[in-house]
CSV table of C-alpha atoms in Angstrom, one decimal:
chain,number,residue,atom,x,y,z
A,275,LEU,CA,14.1,29.9,11.0
A,276,GLU,CA,10.9,27.9,10.3
A,277,PRO,CA,11.2,24.2,9.3
A,278,THR,CA,9.9,23.5,5.8
A,279,ILE,CA,8.3,20.3,4.3
A,280,VAL,CA,11.8,19.3,3.3
A,281,THR,CA,13.1,19.6,6.8
A,282,TYR,CA,10.2,17.6,8.2
A,283,ASN,CA,10.4,15.0,5.6
A,284,ALA,CA,14.1,14.5,6.2
A,285,LEU,CA,13.5,14.1,10.0
A,286,ILE,CA,10.5,11.7,9.5
A,287,SER,CA,12.5,9.6,7.0
A,288,ALA,CA,15.4,9.4,9.4
A,289,CYS,CA,13.1,8.3,12.2
A,290,ALA,CA,11.5,5.8,9.9
A,291,LYS,CA,14.8,4.3,8.7
A,292,GLY,CA,16.0,4.1,12.4
A,293,GLY,CA,12.9,2.1,13.3
A,294,GLU,CA,11.6,5.0,15.5
A,295,TRP,CA,7.9,5.0,14.3
A,296,HIS,CA,6.8,6.8,17.4
A,297,ARG,CA,9.3,9.6,16.9
A,298,ALA,CA,8.2,9.9,13.3
A,299,ALA,CA,4.6,10.2,14.4
A,300,GLU,CA,5.5,12.9,16.9
A,301,VAL,CA,7.3,14.9,14.1
A,302,PHE,CA,4.3,14.3,11.8
A,303,LYS,CA,1.9,15.6,14.4
A,304,ARG,CA,4.1,18.7,15.1
A,305,MET,CA,4.4,19.4,11.4
A,306,ARG,CA,0.6,19.4,11.0
A,307,GLN,CA,0.2,21.6,14.1
A,308,CYS,CA,2.6,24.1,12.6
A,309,GLY,CA,0.5,24.3,9.4
A,310,VAL,CA,2.8,22.3,7.2
A,311,GLU,CA,0.8,19.9,5.1
A,312,PRO,CA,2.2,16.4,4.3
A,313,ASP,CA,3.1,15.5,0.8
A,314,ALA,CA,3.8,12.1,-0.9
A,315,VAL,CA,7.3,11.9,0.6
A,316,THR,CA,5.9,12.5,4.1
A,317,TYR,CA,3.2,9.8,3.7
A,318,ASN,CA,5.6,7.3,2.2
A,319,ALA,CA,8.0,7.7,5.1
A,320,MET,CA,5.2,7.6,7.7
A,321,ILE,CA,3.5,4.5,6.1
A,322,SER,CA,6.9,2.8,5.9
A,323,ALA,CA,7.7,3.5,9.5
A,324,CYS,CA,4.3,2.2,10.7
A,325,GLU,CA,4.2,-0.9,8.5
A,326,THR,CA,7.7,-2.0,9.3
A,327,SER,CA,7.0,-1.5,13.0
A,328,GLY,CA,3.8,-3.7,12.8
A,329,ARG,CA,1.5,-0.7,13.2
A,330,LEU,CA,-0.7,-1.9,10.4
A,331,ASP,CA,-3.9,0.0,11.4
A,332,GLU,CA,-2.0,3.3,11.5
A,333,ALA,CA,-0.2,2.5,8.2
A,334,ARG,CA,-3.6,1.7,6.5
A,335,ALA,CA,-5.2,5.0,7.9
A,336,LEU,CA,-2.2,7.0,6.6
A,337,PHE,CA,-2.4,5.2,3.2
A,338,PHE,CA,-6.0,6.1,2.7
A,339,SER,CA,-5.4,9.7,3.9
A,340,ALA,CA,-2.6,9.9,1.3
A,341,TYR,CA,-4.8,8.3,-1.4
A,342,ARG,CA,-7.6,10.8,-0.8
A,343,ARG,CA,-5.1,13.6,-1.0
A,344,GLY,CA,-4.0,12.3,-4.5
A,345,CYS,CA,-0.5,11.2,-3.4
A,346,PHE,CA,-0.8,7.8,-5.3
A,347,PRO,CA,-2.3,8.7,-8.7
A,348,ARG,CA,-0.4,5.9,-10.4
A,349,LEU,CA,-2.2,3.1,-8.5
A,350,HIS,CA,-4.7,3.2,-11.3
A,351,SER,CA,-2.3,3.6,-14.2
A,352,ILE,CA,-3.5,0.3,-15.8
A,353,PRO,CA,-7.3,-0.4,-15.6
A,354,GLY,CA,-8.1,-3.5,-13.6
A,355,ALA,CA,-4.7,-3.6,-11.9
A,356,LEU,CA,-3.1,-2.3,-8.7
A,357,ASP,CA,0.1,-0.6,-9.9
A,358,LEU,CA,2.7,-1.1,-7.2
A,359,HIS,CA,5.9,-0.7,-9.1
A,360,PHE,CA,6.6,2.9,-8.1
A,361,LEU,CA,6.1,2.2,-4.3
A,362,ALA,CA,8.5,1.3,-1.6
A,363,VAL,CA,8.1,-2.3,-0.4
A,364,PRO,CA,6.4,-1.4,3.0
A,365,VAL,CA,4.0,1.0,1.2
A,366,ALA,CA,3.2,-1.6,-1.5
A,367,ARG,CA,2.4,-4.2,1.2
A,368,VAL,CA,0.0,-1.7,2.8
A,369,ALA,CA,-1.6,-0.9,-0.7
A,370,VAL,CA,-2.2,-4.7,-1.2
A,371,ARG,CA,-3.8,-5.1,2.2
A,372,ALA,CA,-5.9,-2.0,1.6
A,373,ALA,CA,-7.0,-3.2,-1.8
A,374,LEU,CA,-7.9,-6.7,-0.5
A,375,GLU,CA,-9.8,-5.1,2.4
A,376,ASP,CA,-11.7,-2.9,-0.1
A,377,LEU,CA,-12.6,-5.8,-2.3
A,378,GLY,CA,-14.2,-7.4,0.7
A,379,ARG,CA,-16.6,-4.5,1.1
A,380,ARG,CA,-19.9,-3.9,-0.5
A,381,SER,CA,-19.4,-1.7,-3.6
A,382,GLU,CA,-21.0,1.3,-2.0
A,383,ASP,CA,-18.7,1.1,1.0
A,384,ARG,CA,-15.4,0.9,-1.0
A,385,ARG,CA,-12.7,3.4,-0.4
A,386,PHE,CA,-10.9,3.2,-3.7
A,387,ASP,CA,-12.3,5.0,-6.8
A,388,VAL,CA,-12.1,1.9,-9.0
A,389,PRO,CA,-11.7,-1.8,-8.2
A,390,PHE,CA,-8.4,-3.5,-8.9
A,391,THR,CA,-9.9,-6.5,-10.7
A,392,THR,CA,-9.8,-7.6,-14.3
A,393,GLU,CA,-12.9,-8.3,-16.4
A,394,GLU,CA,-12.6,-11.9,-15.3
A,395,GLY,CA,-12.6,-10.9,-11.6
A,396,ASP,CA,-8.9,-11.6,-11.0
A,397,PHE,CA,-7.0,-9.3,-8.6
A,398,ALA,CA,-4.0,-8.1,-10.6
A,399,MET,CA,-1.0,-6.4,-9.1
A,400,ILE,CA,1.8,-4.8,-11.2
A,401,THR,CA,5.2,-5.2,-9.4
A,402,GLY,CA,7.5,-4.7,-12.3
A,403,ARG,CA,10.4,-7.0,-13.3
A,404,GLY,CA,13.1,-5.3,-11.3
A,405,LYS,CA,14.5,-3.1,-14.1
A,406,GLY,CA,14.4,-0.1,-11.8
A,407,SER,CA,15.8,-1.9,-8.8
A,408,GLU,CA,19.3,-1.8,-7.6
A,409,GLY,CA,21.2,-4.5,-9.5
A,410,GLY,CA,18.1,-5.1,-11.7
A,411,GLU,CA,16.8,-7.7,-9.2
A,412,PRO,CA,13.1,-7.5,-8.4
A,413,VAL,CA,12.3,-6.5,-4.8
A,414,LEU,CA,8.5,-5.9,-5.0
A,415,ARG,CA,7.5,-9.3,-6.5
A,416,PRO,CA,9.2,-11.4,-3.8
A,417,ALA,CA,7.9,-9.1,-1.0
A,418,ILE,CA,4.3,-9.3,-2.3
A,419,LEU,CA,4.6,-13.1,-2.9
A,420,ALA,CA,5.9,-13.4,0.7
A,421,LEU,CA,2.8,-11.5,1.9
A,422,PHE,CA,0.6,-14.0,0.2
A,423,ASP,CA,2.6,-17.0,1.4
A,424,GLY,CA,2.1,-15.8,5.0
A,425,GLU,CA,-0.6,-13.3,5.9
A,426,TYR,CA,-2.9,-14.1,2.9
A,427,ALA,CA,-2.2,-17.8,2.5
A,428,LEU,CA,-5.9,-18.4,1.8
A,429,LEU,CA,-5.4,-16.7,-1.5
A,430,ASP,CA,-3.6,-18.2,-4.5
A,431,CYS,CA,-1.2,-15.6,-5.8
A,432,VAL,CA,0.9,-16.4,-8.9
A,433,GLN,CA,3.1,-14.7,-11.4
A,434,ASP,CA,1.2,-14.0,-14.6
A,435,PRO,CA,2.6,-16.4,-17.2
A,436,THR,CA,2.3,-13.8,-20.0
A,437,ASN,CA,3.7,-10.8,-17.9
A,438,PRO,CA,6.5,-11.5,-15.4
A,439,GLY,CA,5.9,-8.0,-13.9
A,440,MET,CA,2.4,-8.9,-12.8
A,441,LEU,CA,1.0,-11.0,-10.0
A,442,ILE,CA,-2.6,-12.5,-10.1
A,443,VAL,CA,-5.0,-13.7,-7.5
A,444,ASP,CA,-7.5,-15.7,-9.5
A,445,ALA,CA,-11.2,-14.9,-9.3
A,446,THR,CA,-12.1,-18.3,-7.8
A,447,SER,CA,-9.6,-17.9,-4.9
A,448,LEU,CA,-10.8,-14.3,-4.4
A,449,ARG,CA,-14.5,-15.2,-4.3
A,450,ARG,CA,-13.8,-18.1,-1.9
A,451,ALA,CA,-11.9,-15.9,0.5
A,452,LEU,CA,-14.2,-12.8,0.1
A,453,GLY,CA,-17.3,-15.0,0.6
A,454,SER,CA,-16.4,-14.8,4.3
A,455,HIS,CA,-15.5,-11.1,4.0
A,456,ASP,CA,-12.1,-11.9,5.4
A,457,VAL,CA,-9.3,-12.4,3.0
A,458,SER,CA,-6.7,-12.6,5.8
A,459,SER,CA,-5.7,-16.0,7.1
A,460,SER,CA,-4.9,-14.5,10.5
């Protein structure tokens, strides 16, 4: 009996939920060696396992691999904004880090197809209002705000006053931070 993508995904997800990122990585490698290609579920589990274990470089590499393979088509659902509301919290944090890193690159070196900035130059992120969350409480918005309170404290991130499901980093803050090509405060 040959394992299928469903079998591998279940095993990778179990490893990820158990905090065993290295075991998840072993299963991921074995899966690829057996000719089974990862799908969006696989990438979500692997990115989550790496991000929650502090393996941010691996998480970012997996995120861009998944992005290139078309696993996150809804990131661009609204022009000028990074749509996070369909992602798990760890994957959303990786997406924000990747987008900020990309904004710090010269346009010809960017890895995303389109920038996640408004016409005014603000960095906009759609987190939703929690309607799809258990109990109707938002989980993405507080997690992303915590990322900006800590890791990206140099950037001013606020809730859009006209849309509670959107967070904004204003253009001035973004230009100030990107002027040094390093938006991370660490």
